[in-house]
CSV table of C-alpha atoms in Angstrom, one decimal:
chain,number,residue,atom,x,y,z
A,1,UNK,CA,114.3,93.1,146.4
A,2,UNK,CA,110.2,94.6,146.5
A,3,UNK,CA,110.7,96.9,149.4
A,4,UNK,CA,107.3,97.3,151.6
A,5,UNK,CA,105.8,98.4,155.0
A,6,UNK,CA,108.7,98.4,157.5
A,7,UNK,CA,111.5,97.2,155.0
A,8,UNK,CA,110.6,100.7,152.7
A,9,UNK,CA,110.7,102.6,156.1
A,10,UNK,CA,114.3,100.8,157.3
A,11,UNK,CA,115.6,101.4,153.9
A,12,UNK,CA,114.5,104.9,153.6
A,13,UNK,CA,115.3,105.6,156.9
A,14,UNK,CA,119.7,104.3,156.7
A,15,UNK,CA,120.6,107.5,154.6
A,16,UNK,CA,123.6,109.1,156.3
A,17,UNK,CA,123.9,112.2,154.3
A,18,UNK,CA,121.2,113.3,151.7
A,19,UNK,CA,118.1,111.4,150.6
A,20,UNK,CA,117.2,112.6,146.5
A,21,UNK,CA,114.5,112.0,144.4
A,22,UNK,CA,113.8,112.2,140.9
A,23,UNK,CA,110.1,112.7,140.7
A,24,UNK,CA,108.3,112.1,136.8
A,25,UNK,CA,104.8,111.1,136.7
A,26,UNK,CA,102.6,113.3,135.7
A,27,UNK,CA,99.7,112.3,138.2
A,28,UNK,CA,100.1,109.8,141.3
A,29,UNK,CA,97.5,108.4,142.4
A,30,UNK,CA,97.8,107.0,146.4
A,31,UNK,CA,94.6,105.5,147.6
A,32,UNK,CA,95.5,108.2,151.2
A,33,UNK,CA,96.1,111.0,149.2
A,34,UNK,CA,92.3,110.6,146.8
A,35,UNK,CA,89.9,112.6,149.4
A,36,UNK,CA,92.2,115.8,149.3
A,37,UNK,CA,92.8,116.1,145.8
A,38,UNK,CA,89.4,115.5,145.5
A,39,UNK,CA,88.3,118.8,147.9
A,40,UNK,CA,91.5,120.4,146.3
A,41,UNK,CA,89.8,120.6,142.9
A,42,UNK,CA,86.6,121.2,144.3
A,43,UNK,CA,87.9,124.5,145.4
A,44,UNK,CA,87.6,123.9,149.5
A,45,UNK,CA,90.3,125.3,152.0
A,46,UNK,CA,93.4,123.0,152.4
A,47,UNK,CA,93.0,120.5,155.4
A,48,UNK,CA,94.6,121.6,158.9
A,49,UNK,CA,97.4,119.7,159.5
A,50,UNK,CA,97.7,118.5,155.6
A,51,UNK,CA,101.0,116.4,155.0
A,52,UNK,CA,101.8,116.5,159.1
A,53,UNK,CA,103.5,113.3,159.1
A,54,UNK,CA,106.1,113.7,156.1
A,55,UNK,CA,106.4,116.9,157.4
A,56,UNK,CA,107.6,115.8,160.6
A,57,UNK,CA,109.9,112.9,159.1
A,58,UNK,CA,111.8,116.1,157.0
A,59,UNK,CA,112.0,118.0,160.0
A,60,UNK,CA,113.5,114.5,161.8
A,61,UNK,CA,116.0,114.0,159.5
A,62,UNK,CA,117.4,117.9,159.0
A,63,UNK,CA,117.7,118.6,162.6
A,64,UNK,CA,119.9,115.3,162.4
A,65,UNK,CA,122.2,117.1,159.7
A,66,UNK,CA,120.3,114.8,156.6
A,67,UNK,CA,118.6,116.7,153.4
A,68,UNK,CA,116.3,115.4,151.6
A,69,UNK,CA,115.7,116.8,148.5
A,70,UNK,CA,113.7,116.4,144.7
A,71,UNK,CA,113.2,117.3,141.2
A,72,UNK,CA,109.7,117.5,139.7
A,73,UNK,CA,109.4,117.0,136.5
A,74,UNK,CA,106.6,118.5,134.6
A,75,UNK,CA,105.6,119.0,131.3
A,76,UNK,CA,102.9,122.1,130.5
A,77,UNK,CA,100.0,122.4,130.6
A,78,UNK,CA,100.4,120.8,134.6
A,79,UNK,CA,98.0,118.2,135.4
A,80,UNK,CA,95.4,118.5,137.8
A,81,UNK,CA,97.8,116.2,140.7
A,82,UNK,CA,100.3,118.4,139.8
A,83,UNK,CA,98.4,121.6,140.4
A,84,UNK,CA,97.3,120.0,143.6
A,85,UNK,CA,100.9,119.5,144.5
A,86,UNK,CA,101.7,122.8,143.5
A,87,UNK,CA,99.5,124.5,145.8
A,88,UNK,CA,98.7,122.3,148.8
A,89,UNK,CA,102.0,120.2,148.8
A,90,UNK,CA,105.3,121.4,147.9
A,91,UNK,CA,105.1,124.4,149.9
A,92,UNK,CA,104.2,122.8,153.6
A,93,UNK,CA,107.9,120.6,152.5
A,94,UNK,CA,109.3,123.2,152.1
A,95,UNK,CA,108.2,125.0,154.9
A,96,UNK,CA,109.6,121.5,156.6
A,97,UNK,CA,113.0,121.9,155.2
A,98,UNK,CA,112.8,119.8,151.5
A,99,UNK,CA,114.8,121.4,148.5
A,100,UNK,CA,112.7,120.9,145.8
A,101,UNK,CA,113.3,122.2,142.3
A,102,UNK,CA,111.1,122.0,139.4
A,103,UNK,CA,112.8,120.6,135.6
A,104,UNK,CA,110.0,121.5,133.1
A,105,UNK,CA,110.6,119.4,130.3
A,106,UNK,CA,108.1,120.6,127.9
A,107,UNK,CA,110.2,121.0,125.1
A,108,UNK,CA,113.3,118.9,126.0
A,109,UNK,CA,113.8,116.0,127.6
A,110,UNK,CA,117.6,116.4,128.4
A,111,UNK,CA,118.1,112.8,127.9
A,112,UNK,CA,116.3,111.8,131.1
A,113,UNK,CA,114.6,108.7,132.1
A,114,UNK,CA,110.9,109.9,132.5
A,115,UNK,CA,108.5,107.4,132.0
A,116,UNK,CA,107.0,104.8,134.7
A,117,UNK,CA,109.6,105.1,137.0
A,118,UNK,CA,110.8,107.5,140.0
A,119,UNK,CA,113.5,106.8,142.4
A,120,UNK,CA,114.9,108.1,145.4
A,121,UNK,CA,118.9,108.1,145.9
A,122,UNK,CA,120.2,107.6,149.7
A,123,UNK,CA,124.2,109.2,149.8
A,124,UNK,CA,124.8,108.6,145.9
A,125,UNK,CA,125.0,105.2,146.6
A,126,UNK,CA,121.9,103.0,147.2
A,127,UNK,CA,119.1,103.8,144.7
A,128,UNK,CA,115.1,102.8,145.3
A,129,UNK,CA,112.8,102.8,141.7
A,130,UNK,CA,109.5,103.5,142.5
A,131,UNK,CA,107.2,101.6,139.8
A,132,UNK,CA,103.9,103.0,138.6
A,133,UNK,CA,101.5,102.0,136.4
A,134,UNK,CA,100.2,104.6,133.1
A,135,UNK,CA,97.5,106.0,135.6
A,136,UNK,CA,99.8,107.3,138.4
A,137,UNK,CA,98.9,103.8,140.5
A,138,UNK,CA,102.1,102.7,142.3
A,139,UNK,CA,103.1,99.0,141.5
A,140,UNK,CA,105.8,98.6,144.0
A,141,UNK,CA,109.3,100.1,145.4
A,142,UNK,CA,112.4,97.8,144.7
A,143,UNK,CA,115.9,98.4,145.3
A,144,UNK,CA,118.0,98.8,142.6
A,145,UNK,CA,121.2,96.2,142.6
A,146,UNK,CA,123.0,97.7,139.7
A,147,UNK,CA,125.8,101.1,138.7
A,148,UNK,CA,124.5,103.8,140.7
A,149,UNK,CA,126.6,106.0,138.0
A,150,UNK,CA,123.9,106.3,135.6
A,151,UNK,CA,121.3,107.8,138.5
A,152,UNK,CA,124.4,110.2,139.7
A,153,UNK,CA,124.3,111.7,135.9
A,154,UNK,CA,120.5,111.7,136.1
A,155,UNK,CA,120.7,113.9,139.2
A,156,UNK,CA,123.5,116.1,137.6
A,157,UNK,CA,121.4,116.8,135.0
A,158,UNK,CA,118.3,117.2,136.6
A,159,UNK,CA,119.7,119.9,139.4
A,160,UNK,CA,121.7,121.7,136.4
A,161,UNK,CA,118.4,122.2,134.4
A,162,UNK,CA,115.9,122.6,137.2
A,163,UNK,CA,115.2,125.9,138.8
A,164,UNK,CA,113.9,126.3,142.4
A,165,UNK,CA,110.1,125.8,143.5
A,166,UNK,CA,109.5,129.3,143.9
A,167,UNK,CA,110.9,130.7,141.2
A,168,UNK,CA,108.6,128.1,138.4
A,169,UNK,CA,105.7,129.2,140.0
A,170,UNK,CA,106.1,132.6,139.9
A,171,UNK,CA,103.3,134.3,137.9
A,172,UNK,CA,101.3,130.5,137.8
A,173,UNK,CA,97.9,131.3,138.7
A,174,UNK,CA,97.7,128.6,141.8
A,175,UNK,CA,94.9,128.7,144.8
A,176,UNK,CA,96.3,128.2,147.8
């Protein structure tokens, strides 16, 4: 089932306990997000207010007793998105109250699924792949019908080999 608009939103939005995702692409690129990558690798101050509205959906769903969480893959040397991420992103969701942990895969893969799809897990249970094209172009957001058991691994994994945001980008040389 393609999940879009207010369906995505619904679906997201029915976690109880923890909403996860595993995220692989090296570069994403959403038509909203374009302009601020753009001034972001231009070298012009982040935007006031950058992110406000995920920021505020986090904030939502921890002060209801929900985490939301992620792994970021990457694989060195980062891309220009991620670098983008790294600097103007991941830190205002944290700030918000997202655990996200980075899994450098560089020189193992640890058996991971890691190409053309991400997903987002809602309470171990209900699973959402998120379907790009090569160039970081989202194709669609479907729920997954099958075994979750395979994704719970995939999370094991990706949490045991992963180390916390702040701690990969110590000594990265990142504008802020």
């Amino acid at each position: 089932m393609l999940l879009d608009g207010d369906a995505w939103r619904d679906f997201f939005d029915a976690f109880e306990r923890e909403a996860w995702r595993f995220e692989a692409q090296p570069t994403y690129t959403m038509p909203r997000e374009q302009e601020n990558v753009a001034r972001f690798l231009r070298g012009e101050d982040k935007p006031p207010g950058h992110n406000s509205r995920w920021h505020e959906r986090v904030q939502g769903h921890k002060g209801a007793g929900r985490s939301i969480g992620r792994v970021r893959v990457v694989r060195r040397p980062l891309t220009e998105y991620q670098r983008y991420q790294f600097s103007w992103g991941i830190p205002g969701n944290i700030e918000a109250g997202e655990d996200i942990r980075i899994l450098d895969v560089t020189h193992d893969d640890f058996g991971l699924p890691l190409t053309g799809c991400d997903w987002w897990m809602f309470d171990e249970s209900r699973i959402a792949h998120l379907n790009f094209r090569p160039d970081g172009t989202q194709v669609n957001r479907e729920a997954y019908e099958g075994d979750p058991a395979p994704y719970r691994a995939w999370k094991r994994i990706a949490l045991e080999r992963s180390v916390p945001f702040g701690e990969y980008v110590k000594g990265l040389d990142l504008p802020t």
